[in-house]
Short mmCIF file of C-alpha atoms in Angstrom, two decimals:
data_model
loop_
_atom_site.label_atom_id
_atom_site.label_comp_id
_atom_site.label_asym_id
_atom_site.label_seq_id
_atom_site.Cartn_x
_atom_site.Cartn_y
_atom_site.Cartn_z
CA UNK A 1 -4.96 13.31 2.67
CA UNK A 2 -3.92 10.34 4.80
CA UNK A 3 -0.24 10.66 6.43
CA UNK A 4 2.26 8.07 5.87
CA UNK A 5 1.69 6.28 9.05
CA UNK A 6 -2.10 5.80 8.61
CA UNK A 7 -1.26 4.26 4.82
CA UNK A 8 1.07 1.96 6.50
CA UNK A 9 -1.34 0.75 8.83
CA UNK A 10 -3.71 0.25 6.19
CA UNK A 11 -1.72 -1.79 4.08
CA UNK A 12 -0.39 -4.11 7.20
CA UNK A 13 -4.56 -4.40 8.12
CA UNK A 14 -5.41 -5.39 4.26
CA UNK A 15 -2.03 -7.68 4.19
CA UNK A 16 -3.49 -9.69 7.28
CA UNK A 17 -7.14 -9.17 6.18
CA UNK A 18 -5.55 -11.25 2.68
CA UNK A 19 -4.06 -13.64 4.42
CA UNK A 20 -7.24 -15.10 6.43
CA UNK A 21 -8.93 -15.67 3.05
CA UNK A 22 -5.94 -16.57 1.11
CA UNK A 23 -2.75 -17.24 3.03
CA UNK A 24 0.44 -17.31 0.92
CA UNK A 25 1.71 -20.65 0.33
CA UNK A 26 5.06 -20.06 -0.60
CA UNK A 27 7.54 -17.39 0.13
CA UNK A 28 7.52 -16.27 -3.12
CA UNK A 29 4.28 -15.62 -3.20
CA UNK A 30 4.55 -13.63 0.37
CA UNK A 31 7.61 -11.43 -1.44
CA UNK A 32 5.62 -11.26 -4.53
CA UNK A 33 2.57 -9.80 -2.41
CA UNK A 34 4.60 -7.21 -0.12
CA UNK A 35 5.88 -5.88 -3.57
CA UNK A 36 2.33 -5.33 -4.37
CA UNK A 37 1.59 -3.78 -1.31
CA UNK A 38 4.68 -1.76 -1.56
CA UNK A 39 4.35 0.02 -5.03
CA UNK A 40 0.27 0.75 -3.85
CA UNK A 41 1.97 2.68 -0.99
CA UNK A 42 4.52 4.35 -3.72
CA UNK A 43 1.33 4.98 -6.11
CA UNK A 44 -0.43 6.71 -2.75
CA UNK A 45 2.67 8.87 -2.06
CA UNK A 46 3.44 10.05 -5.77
CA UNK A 47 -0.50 11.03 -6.15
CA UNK A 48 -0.12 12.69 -2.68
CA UNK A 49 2.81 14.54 -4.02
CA UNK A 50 1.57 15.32 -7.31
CA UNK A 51 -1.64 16.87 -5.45
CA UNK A 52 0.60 19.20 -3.01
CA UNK A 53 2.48 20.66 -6.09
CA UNK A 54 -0.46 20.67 -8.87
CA UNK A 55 -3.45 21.07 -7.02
CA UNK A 56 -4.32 17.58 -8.59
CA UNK A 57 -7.42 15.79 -7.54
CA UNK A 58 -8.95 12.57 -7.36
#
């Protein structure tokens, strides 16, 4: 499982690797995208926890 650190820089290399092909052109558009970004990282942590307590797989 990836640690928290490693998703982060993930999600900061996709943001930028977005934003070459398809640069925000508003601010609202640059919030609406971090929120995106954000709840992935929630979705990643919640699976990762679910996994640690479960034995859940993917």
């Amino acid at each position: 499982m990836r640690t928290e650190e490693v998703i982060r820089d993930r999600i900061e290399a996709l943001q930028a690797e977005y934003d070459k092909h398809d640069p925000p052109s508003t601010e609202m558009e640059d919030e609406a995208e971090v929120a995106i970004l954000r709840a992935i990282e929630e979705l990643e942590w919640v699976l990762k926890e679910r996994e640690t307590e479960d034995g859940f797989t993917t």
